[in-house]
Short mmCIF file of C-alpha atoms and ligand atoms in Angstrom, two decimals:
data_model
loop_
_atom_site.label_atom_id
_atom_site.label_comp_id
_atom_site.label_asym_id
_atom_site.label_seq_id
_atom_site.Cartn_x
_atom_site.Cartn_y
_atom_site.Cartn_z
CA MET A 1 2.92 21.06 34.46
CA SER A 2 4.26 20.02 31.09
CA ARG A 3 6.11 17.15 32.68
CA ARG A 4 2.75 15.61 33.55
CA ILE A 5 2.79 14.35 29.98
CA PHE A 6 5.10 11.51 31.07
CA GLU A 7 2.46 10.17 33.49
CA ASP A 8 -0.40 10.84 31.08
CA LEU A 9 1.32 8.86 28.35
CA ALA A 10 2.18 6.01 30.69
CA LYS A 11 -1.54 5.80 31.53
CA GLN A 12 -2.56 5.81 27.88
CA ILE A 13 -0.04 3.08 27.14
CA GLU A 14 -1.43 1.02 30.03
CA SER A 15 -4.96 1.41 28.75
CA LYS A 16 -3.89 0.37 25.23
CA LYS A 17 -2.32 -2.74 26.76
CA LYS A 18 -5.52 -3.46 28.69
CA ASP A 19 -7.64 -3.12 25.53
CA GLY A 20 -5.34 -5.38 23.55
CA LEU A 21 -4.44 -2.49 21.23
CA TYR A 22 -0.77 -2.17 22.17
CA LYS A 23 1.50 -2.97 19.27
CA ASP A 24 4.11 -5.57 20.13
CA GLU A 25 6.71 -6.28 17.51
CA ARG A 26 7.78 -9.82 16.73
CA ILE A 27 11.49 -10.17 16.08
CA ILE A 28 12.69 -11.94 12.92
CA GLU A 29 16.15 -13.48 13.14
CA SER A 30 16.54 -14.45 9.49
CA HIS A 31 16.23 -12.93 6.02
CA GLN A 32 12.74 -11.88 5.00
CA GLY A 33 11.16 -14.68 2.98
CA ALA A 34 8.51 -17.40 2.80
CA GLU A 35 10.25 -19.22 5.67
CA ILE A 36 11.50 -17.04 8.49
CA THR A 37 12.89 -17.60 11.98
CA VAL A 38 10.93 -16.01 14.83
CA GLY A 39 11.98 -16.64 18.43
CA GLY A 40 14.32 -19.44 17.32
CA ARG A 41 11.48 -21.17 15.47
CA LYS A 42 10.95 -21.59 11.73
CA VAL A 43 7.54 -20.37 10.59
CA LEU A 44 5.89 -19.68 7.24
CA ASN A 45 5.38 -15.99 6.64
CA PHE A 46 1.99 -14.93 5.26
CA CYS A 47 2.02 -11.29 6.36
CA ALA A 48 4.82 -9.56 4.45
CA ASN A 49 4.58 -7.20 1.49
CA ASN A 50 7.25 -9.35 -0.13
CA TYR A 51 4.81 -10.05 -2.96
CA LEU A 52 7.36 -11.20 -5.52
CA GLY A 53 9.84 -12.76 -3.10
CA LEU A 54 12.52 -10.25 -4.11
CA SER A 55 13.54 -9.11 -0.58
CA SER A 56 16.23 -11.78 -0.51
CA HIS A 57 16.59 -12.66 -4.19
CA PRO A 58 20.26 -13.52 -4.95
CA ALA A 59 20.48 -11.22 -7.99
CA VAL A 60 19.05 -8.34 -5.97
CA LEU A 61 21.46 -8.90 -3.05
CA GLN A 62 24.38 -9.07 -5.49
CA ALA A 63 23.32 -5.81 -7.16
CA ALA A 64 23.17 -4.10 -3.75
CA LYS A 65 26.68 -5.34 -2.87
CA ASP A 66 28.10 -4.37 -6.26
CA THR A 67 26.66 -0.87 -5.92
CA VAL A 68 28.26 -0.40 -2.50
CA ASP A 69 31.58 -1.18 -4.16
CA SER A 70 31.05 1.00 -7.21
CA ARG A 71 29.14 3.97 -5.73
CA GLY A 72 29.73 3.85 -1.96
CA PHE A 73 27.48 3.59 1.07
CA GLY A 74 25.92 7.03 1.18
CA LEU A 75 25.97 10.42 -0.51
CA SER A 76 25.62 12.70 2.52
CA SER A 77 23.58 15.18 0.54
CA VAL A 78 20.18 16.05 -0.78
CA ARG A 79 19.70 15.60 -4.51
CA PHE A 80 20.05 19.22 -5.66
CA ILE A 81 23.32 19.90 -3.81
CA CYS A 82 25.52 16.86 -4.56
CA GLY A 83 23.30 13.83 -3.96
CA THR A 84 22.55 12.74 -7.52
CA GLN A 85 24.58 9.94 -9.11
CA ASP A 86 24.23 8.47 -12.57
CA ILE A 87 22.36 5.53 -11.03
CA HIS A 88 19.70 7.79 -9.50
CA LYS A 89 18.95 9.12 -12.97
CA GLN A 90 19.01 5.57 -14.35
CA LEU A 91 16.50 4.40 -11.76
CA GLU A 92 14.18 7.30 -12.53
CA LYS A 93 14.32 6.42 -16.22
CA LYS A 94 13.70 2.72 -15.52
CA VAL A 95 10.71 3.46 -13.29
CA SER A 96 9.22 5.74 -15.97
CA GLU A 97 9.65 3.03 -18.61
CA PHE A 98 8.14 0.42 -16.32
CA LEU A 99 5.11 2.51 -15.34
CA GLY A 100 4.67 3.98 -18.82
CA THR A 101 5.07 7.59 -17.65
CA ASP A 102 7.11 10.59 -18.86
CA ASP A 103 9.31 11.10 -15.82
CA THR A 104 9.92 10.06 -12.20
CA ILE A 105 11.28 11.69 -9.05
CA LEU A 106 12.70 9.61 -6.17
CA TYR A 107 11.89 10.06 -2.48
CA ALA A 108 13.23 8.44 0.68
CA ALA A 109 9.87 6.66 1.02
CA CYS A 110 6.43 6.65 -0.54
CA PHE A 111 5.26 8.30 2.67
CA ASP A 112 7.43 11.26 1.65
CA ALA A 113 6.27 11.11 -1.97
CA ASN A 114 2.69 11.50 -0.74
CA GLY A 115 3.75 14.21 1.71
CA GLY A 116 5.18 16.23 -1.17
CA VAL A 117 2.75 15.60 -4.02
CA PHE A 118 -0.28 17.82 -3.23
CA ASP A 119 0.98 21.11 -1.83
CA PRO A 120 3.17 21.91 -4.87
CA PHE A 121 0.16 21.85 -7.21
CA LEU A 122 -2.91 22.86 -5.23
CA ASP A 123 -3.82 25.96 -3.19
CA GLN A 124 -6.95 27.12 -1.35
CA GLU A 125 -8.80 27.68 -4.62
CA CYS A 126 -8.40 23.99 -5.55
CA ALA A 127 -10.09 20.75 -4.45
CA ILE A 128 -8.76 17.32 -3.53
CA ILE A 129 -11.34 14.56 -3.80
CA ALA A 130 -10.19 11.54 -1.83
CA ASP A 131 -11.40 8.00 -1.21
CA GLN A 132 -12.52 7.50 2.37
CA LEU A 133 -10.09 4.61 2.97
CA ASN A 134 -6.94 6.20 1.56
CA HIS A 135 -3.61 5.35 3.18
CA ALA A 136 -2.43 7.46 6.13
CA SER A 137 0.34 9.02 4.04
CA ILE A 138 -2.14 10.37 1.47
CA ILE A 139 -4.27 11.75 4.29
CA ASP A 140 -1.22 13.48 5.79
CA GLY A 141 -0.12 14.79 2.38
CA VAL A 142 -3.57 16.29 1.88
CA ARG A 143 -3.36 17.91 5.33
CA LEU A 144 -0.10 19.61 4.36
CA CYS A 145 -1.83 21.28 1.45
CA LYS A 146 -4.24 24.24 1.51
CA ALA A 147 -6.70 22.81 -1.01
CA LYS A 148 -10.30 22.14 0.03
CA ARG A 149 -10.77 18.52 0.99
CA TYR A 150 -13.68 16.27 -0.04
CA ILE A 151 -14.09 12.59 0.84
CA TYR A 152 -16.14 10.14 -1.22
CA SER A 153 -17.50 6.82 -0.02
CA HIS A 154 -15.01 4.00 -0.49
CA ILE A 155 -14.78 3.04 -4.21
CA GLN A 156 -18.34 4.30 -4.82
CA MET A 157 -18.50 6.08 -8.15
CA GLY A 158 -22.16 7.14 -8.32
CA THR A 159 -24.15 10.27 -7.49
CA GLY A 160 -26.07 8.75 -4.59
CA GLU A 161 -25.35 8.54 -0.88
CA TYR A 162 -23.69 5.42 0.45
CA GLU A 163 -23.56 4.10 3.96
CA PHE A 164 -20.23 2.87 5.25
CA ASP A 165 -19.35 2.14 8.85
CA GLY A 166 -22.51 3.92 9.99
CA ARG A 167 -21.81 7.11 8.04
CA LYS A 168 -23.45 8.40 4.88
CA GLN A 169 -21.24 9.76 2.18
CA LEU A 170 -21.48 10.82 -1.43
CA GLY A 171 -19.98 8.77 -4.23
CA LEU A 172 -17.27 10.27 -6.45
CA GLU A 173 -19.59 11.67 -9.12
CA GLY A 174 -21.79 13.17 -6.40
CA VAL A 175 -18.80 15.10 -5.04
CA LEU A 176 -17.65 16.17 -8.52
CA GLN A 177 -21.13 17.61 -9.15
CA LEU A 178 -21.03 19.86 -6.09
CA GLU A 179 -21.17 23.53 -7.10
CA GLU A 180 -18.24 24.48 -4.87
CA VAL A 181 -16.11 21.69 -6.38
CA ARG A 182 -17.03 22.64 -9.96
CA ASN A 183 -16.05 26.24 -9.21
CA CYS A 184 -12.54 25.34 -8.05
CA LYS A 185 -9.49 26.27 -10.09
CA TYR A 186 -8.09 22.71 -10.26
CA ARG A 187 -9.57 19.40 -9.03
CA MET A 188 -7.48 16.33 -8.17
CA ILE A 189 -8.88 12.89 -7.40
CA ALA A 190 -6.57 10.99 -5.01
CA THR A 191 -6.85 7.27 -4.38
CA ASP A 192 -4.94 4.16 -3.43
CA GLY A 193 -4.71 1.80 -6.40
CA VAL A 194 -5.17 -1.16 -4.04
CA PHE A 195 -6.53 -0.76 -0.50
CA SER A 196 -4.35 -2.63 1.93
CA MET A 197 -6.97 -3.75 4.45
CA ASN A 198 -9.37 -5.19 1.84
CA GLY A 199 -7.20 -6.08 -1.13
CA ASP A 200 -9.77 -4.34 -3.33
CA LEU A 201 -8.86 -2.20 -6.33
CA ALA A 202 -9.92 1.37 -7.04
CA PRO A 203 -11.99 1.28 -10.28
CA LEU A 204 -9.51 3.39 -12.21
CA ASP A 205 -11.36 3.03 -15.51
CA ARG A 206 -14.44 4.71 -14.02
CA ILE A 207 -12.34 7.20 -12.06
CA CYS A 208 -10.51 8.31 -15.23
CA GLU A 209 -13.83 8.61 -17.09
CA LEU A 210 -15.26 10.83 -14.37
CA ALA A 211 -12.02 12.83 -14.25
CA GLU A 212 -12.43 13.55 -17.94
CA LYS A 213 -16.12 14.38 -17.63
CA TYR A 214 -15.61 16.78 -14.71
CA ASP A 215 -12.15 18.08 -15.65
CA ALA A 216 -10.09 16.66 -12.78
CA LEU A 217 -6.55 15.31 -12.44
CA VAL A 218 -5.99 11.75 -11.20
CA MET A 219 -3.39 10.75 -8.59
CA VAL A 220 -2.98 7.07 -7.67
CA ASP A 221 -0.83 5.54 -4.92
CA ASP A 222 0.08 2.12 -6.31
CA SER A 223 2.22 0.87 -3.42
CA HIS A 224 0.31 -2.44 -3.19
CA ALA A 225 0.28 -2.90 -6.98
CA SER A 226 3.54 -1.83 -8.63
CA GLY A 227 5.37 -4.90 -9.87
CA PHE A 228 2.50 -7.38 -9.99
CA VAL A 229 -1.01 -5.97 -10.62
CA GLY A 230 -1.95 -5.90 -14.30
CA ARG A 231 -1.00 -8.33 -17.05
CA THR A 232 2.68 -7.37 -16.99
CA GLY A 233 2.76 -6.08 -13.41
CA ARG A 234 2.82 -2.36 -14.19
CA GLY A 235 0.06 -1.59 -11.72
CA THR A 236 -3.61 -0.76 -11.30
CA HIS A 237 -3.58 1.54 -14.34
CA GLU A 238 -2.52 -1.43 -16.49
CA TYR A 239 -5.15 -3.67 -14.88
CA PHE A 240 -7.90 -1.23 -15.90
CA GLY A 241 -6.41 -0.27 -19.28
CA VAL A 242 -5.85 3.41 -18.44
CA MET A 243 -2.06 3.64 -18.57
CA ASP A 244 -2.14 6.94 -20.45
CA LYS A 245 -4.90 8.54 -18.37
CA VAL A 246 -3.40 8.76 -14.88
CA ASP A 247 -1.57 12.04 -14.21
CA LEU A 248 0.42 11.09 -11.11
CA ILE A 249 1.45 7.75 -9.63
CA THR A 250 3.17 7.47 -6.28
CA THR A 251 4.61 4.13 -5.24
CA THR A 252 7.08 2.41 -2.92
CA PHE A 253 10.18 0.30 -3.47
CA GLY A 254 9.53 -1.10 0.01
CA LYS A 255 6.96 -3.72 -1.00
CA ALA A 256 7.01 -5.84 -4.16
CA LEU A 257 9.98 -3.98 -5.70
CA GLY A 258 12.65 -5.41 -3.41
CA GLY A 259 11.28 -4.33 -0.06
CA ALA A 260 14.18 -2.21 1.20
CA SER A 261 13.02 1.38 1.15
CA GLY A 262 12.44 4.33 -1.13
CA GLY A 263 9.57 5.60 -3.17
CA CYS A 264 8.76 7.87 -6.05
CA THR A 265 6.27 10.03 -7.86
CA SER A 266 5.89 9.36 -11.56
CA GLY A 267 3.81 11.04 -14.21
CA ARG A 268 3.55 13.89 -16.70
CA ALA A 269 6.87 15.61 -17.41
CA VAL A 270 5.89 19.12 -16.37
CA LEU A 271 4.44 17.91 -13.08
CA ILE A 272 7.61 16.01 -12.16
CA ASP A 273 9.78 18.92 -13.23
CA TRP A 274 7.84 21.18 -10.88
CA LEU A 275 8.15 18.71 -7.99
CA ARG A 276 11.95 18.83 -8.36
CA GLN A 277 11.78 22.58 -7.84
CA VAL A 278 9.45 22.81 -4.86
CA SER A 279 8.51 19.45 -3.26
CA ARG A 280 9.77 19.73 0.30
CA PRO A 281 10.45 16.08 1.24
CA TYR A 282 12.57 15.90 -1.93
CA LEU A 283 14.43 19.15 -1.43
CA PHE A 284 15.18 18.80 2.26
CA SER A 285 15.82 15.08 2.82
CA ASN A 286 18.82 12.92 2.02
CA THR A 287 19.13 11.13 -1.31
CA LEU A 288 18.41 7.38 -1.60
CA ALA A 289 21.32 5.11 -0.62
CA PRO A 290 23.23 3.84 -3.68
CA SER A 291 22.78 0.18 -2.70
CA VAL A 292 18.99 0.61 -2.68
CA VAL A 293 19.14 2.36 -6.03
CA GLY A 294 21.33 -0.31 -7.64
CA ALA A 295 19.23 -3.16 -6.30
CA THR A 296 15.95 -1.53 -7.37
CA ILE A 297 17.31 -1.08 -10.90
CA LYS A 298 18.03 -4.83 -10.87
CA VAL A 299 14.48 -5.56 -9.67
CA LEU A 300 12.99 -3.56 -12.55
CA GLU A 301 15.26 -5.35 -15.02
CA LEU A 302 14.09 -8.72 -13.69
CA LEU A 303 10.43 -7.73 -13.89
CA SER A 304 10.75 -6.21 -17.37
CA SER A 305 12.37 -9.34 -18.80
CA SER A 306 9.78 -11.85 -17.54
CA THR A 307 6.33 -11.95 -15.95
CA GLU A 308 7.10 -15.28 -14.28
CA LEU A 309 7.01 -13.94 -10.71
CA ARG A 310 3.80 -11.95 -11.01
CA ASP A 311 2.21 -14.91 -12.84
CA ARG A 312 3.18 -17.25 -10.01
CA LEU A 313 1.80 -14.80 -7.44
CA GLU A 314 -1.47 -14.58 -9.37
CA SER A 315 -1.85 -18.35 -9.48
CA ASN A 316 -0.95 -18.64 -5.75
CA GLN A 317 -3.50 -15.99 -4.87
CA LYS A 318 -6.27 -17.54 -6.95
CA TYR A 319 -5.51 -21.03 -5.62
CA PHE A 320 -5.61 -19.85 -1.98
CA ARG A 321 -8.86 -17.91 -2.46
CA GLN A 322 -10.55 -20.84 -4.18
CA ARG A 323 -9.42 -23.47 -1.62
CA MET A 324 -10.28 -21.30 1.42
CA THR A 325 -13.74 -20.56 0.01
CA ALA A 326 -14.28 -24.29 -0.60
CA GLU A 327 -13.29 -24.98 3.03
CA GLY A 328 -16.10 -22.67 4.14
CA PHE A 329 -14.19 -19.52 5.14
CA GLU A 330 -15.68 -16.11 4.53
CA ILE A 331 -13.18 -14.13 2.45
CA LEU A 332 -13.56 -10.71 0.91
CA PRO A 333 -13.86 -11.38 -2.82
CA GLY A 334 -11.16 -9.93 -5.03
CA ASP A 335 -8.27 -10.50 -7.38
CA HIS A 336 -5.25 -9.55 -5.28
CA ALA A 337 -2.56 -11.15 -3.12
CA ILE A 338 -4.11 -9.55 -0.02
CA VAL A 339 -6.80 -12.01 1.13
CA PRO A 340 -8.83 -10.96 4.20
CA ILE A 341 -10.43 -13.82 6.16
CA MET A 342 -13.52 -12.39 7.87
CA PHE A 343 -15.23 -13.23 11.17
CA THR A 344 -18.51 -11.39 10.70
CA LYS A 345 -20.56 -14.34 11.97
CA PHE A 346 -19.18 -13.55 15.46
CA SER A 347 -20.00 -9.84 15.26
CA PRO A 348 -20.01 -7.84 17.51
CA ASP A 349 -17.56 -10.12 19.36
CA ASP A 350 -15.41 -10.85 16.34
CA ALA A 351 -12.26 -9.04 17.53
CA PRO A 352 -11.25 -11.55 20.24
CA VAL A 353 -11.85 -14.44 17.81
CA ALA A 354 -9.60 -12.88 15.16
CA GLN A 355 -6.93 -12.23 17.78
CA ALA A 356 -7.01 -15.74 19.25
CA PHE A 357 -7.11 -17.19 15.74
CA ALA A 358 -3.89 -15.40 14.73
CA ASN A 359 -2.12 -16.61 17.89
CA ASP A 360 -3.19 -20.21 17.27
CA MET A 361 -2.00 -19.95 13.68
CA LEU A 362 1.46 -18.94 14.89
CA ALA A 363 1.48 -21.96 17.19
CA GLU A 364 0.81 -24.00 14.02
CA GLY A 365 3.82 -22.37 12.37
CA ILE A 366 1.90 -19.91 10.19
CA TYR A 367 2.57 -16.23 10.72
CA VAL A 368 -0.54 -14.14 9.95
CA ILE A 369 -1.87 -10.97 11.59
CA GLY A 370 -5.32 -10.17 12.94
CA PHE A 371 -6.76 -6.69 12.38
CA PHE A 372 -9.63 -5.30 14.40
CA TYR A 373 -11.19 -2.00 15.44
CA PRO A 374 -9.89 0.75 15.24
CA VAL A 375 -7.69 -0.38 12.33
CA VAL A 376 -10.81 -1.66 10.53
CA ALA A 377 -14.50 -0.87 11.17
CA LYS A 378 -16.33 -2.53 14.07
CA GLY A 379 -17.66 -5.97 13.13
CA GLN A 380 -15.08 -6.20 10.33
CA SER A 381 -12.27 -7.99 12.19
CA ARG A 382 -10.13 -10.09 9.94
CA ILE A 383 -6.97 -12.02 9.43
CA ARG A 384 -5.13 -10.53 6.52
CA VAL A 385 -3.25 -13.13 4.52
CA GLN A 386 -0.68 -11.92 2.01
CA LEU A 387 0.46 -14.34 -0.65
CA SER A 388 3.89 -14.20 -2.25
CA ALA A 389 5.50 -15.62 -5.36
CA ALA A 390 8.03 -17.08 -2.90
CA HIS A 391 5.33 -19.43 -1.51
CA THR A 392 5.35 -22.94 -2.92
CA ARG A 393 2.15 -25.00 -3.26
CA ASP A 394 3.37 -26.94 -0.23
CA HIS A 395 3.63 -23.73 1.86
CA ILE A 396 0.12 -22.72 0.85
CA ASP A 397 -1.33 -26.17 1.52
CA LYS A 398 0.25 -26.11 4.99
CA ALA A 399 -1.32 -22.71 5.66
CA ILE A 400 -4.75 -23.94 4.52
CA ALA A 401 -4.47 -27.06 6.70
CA ALA A 402 -3.64 -24.86 9.70
CA PHE A 403 -6.57 -22.55 8.90
CA VAL A 404 -8.92 -25.54 8.77
CA LYS A 405 -7.64 -26.95 12.08
CA VAL A 406 -7.80 -23.61 13.93
CA GLY A 407 -11.06 -22.73 12.15
CA ARG A 408 -12.77 -25.87 13.49
CA LYS A 409 -11.44 -25.19 17.00
CA HIS A 410 -13.02 -21.71 17.05
CA GLY A 411 -16.22 -22.73 15.26
CA VAL A 412 -15.38 -20.49 12.28
CA ILE A 413 -16.07 -23.32 9.85
C1 PLP B 1 3.14 1.08 2.35
C2 PLP B 1 2.44 2.23 1.77
C3 PLP B 1 3.01 3.51 1.77
C4 PLP B 1 4.32 3.80 2.44
O1 PLP B 1 5.39 3.37 1.70
P1 PLP B 1 6.86 3.58 2.28
O2 PLP B 1 7.72 3.61 1.08
O3 PLP B 1 7.13 2.45 3.19
O4 PLP B 1 6.84 4.89 3.01
C5 PLP B 1 2.32 4.52 1.13
N1 PLP B 1 1.13 4.31 0.56
C6 PLP B 1 0.53 3.11 0.56
C7 PLP B 1 -0.78 2.93 -0.11
C8 PLP B 1 1.16 2.04 1.18
O5 PLP B 1 0.56 0.84 1.21
#
């Protein structure tokens, strides 16, 4: 009977293909960058997390090569047996300095950091209070932990009920006021710093205020912020002026910070010390490859010495938002390099428009991705554009011209 699963899965795959929900991967034949080669053709890439253009930066590549020579390819060990080199400690120190925290612990990925950040601190007598749109890895990390779970309506801070995607939910303060939450031993608020589908920021100033008022800890996943959000790129906590108020930050090295892989949890010394003792994805998974460590140290050195890249990204992002709005596109307002182009005027038939739009954009040489239900709510289909410091004005103008041409064709503008 169990072997029936092969047929059952084949059927489910077929039905995903029929519904247009099957994920096909496009193959890149070049370095990651503003210009990439896909299927033998050069296109402009507007869908990478390569926010600062560091994925193929010469100084970063050189640092990776040098570290292979000086520290080898791999360590064949977890950290606490024989997988810690001097450079792993250096990277942890550099990350702490950059984020303004006491200490940092490295993980193979931010997915693992989130998988190992809740269970070590919280048991069944505790509460996790999470934003409704948190990243999958936070959701999974919360599932691995015995604490009671409460969800608040996306970025809503108040005491009222809010409707989102047809459901009513309390705001953060409403959840914090619940008797059963107030009676818990410890409370931890968990949120993305920046939400990847919307490019909107969690209001960390208000979140930290409420955390103080209701005696809660604050955990922020800043994967879409570290390196470029905030005046000097330290992240969402810098943007909102609460650098000393956040207890735990998880983030990735796989986006703005070079884009290879790796992640970390950073925060108060005693918390990080405890994670080193008991956090399972840290204890039972191989140490980060030396080349990734050496290159990420170089990235942090570059970003600490100049804000040029994050400044360029900010001006690219603002320019694109302003021009696209002037052309008549509906974009979710914000102040981030993720710019969602919406198709709500076609709702409820917006999904096919977004899909066809993305395909036509690729034919114009612009690589962008359409997102539709179930990745986003029904009627909220979008093309998510991601700007990079690697984009020149010319690249961005070409993308806007293609948007205008394809937009007219589909009656979007
Ligand atoms: C990308 C992302 C992750 C996963 O990071 P990896 O290092 O690739 O595992 C985790 N959280 C958020 C919010 C992300 O956007």
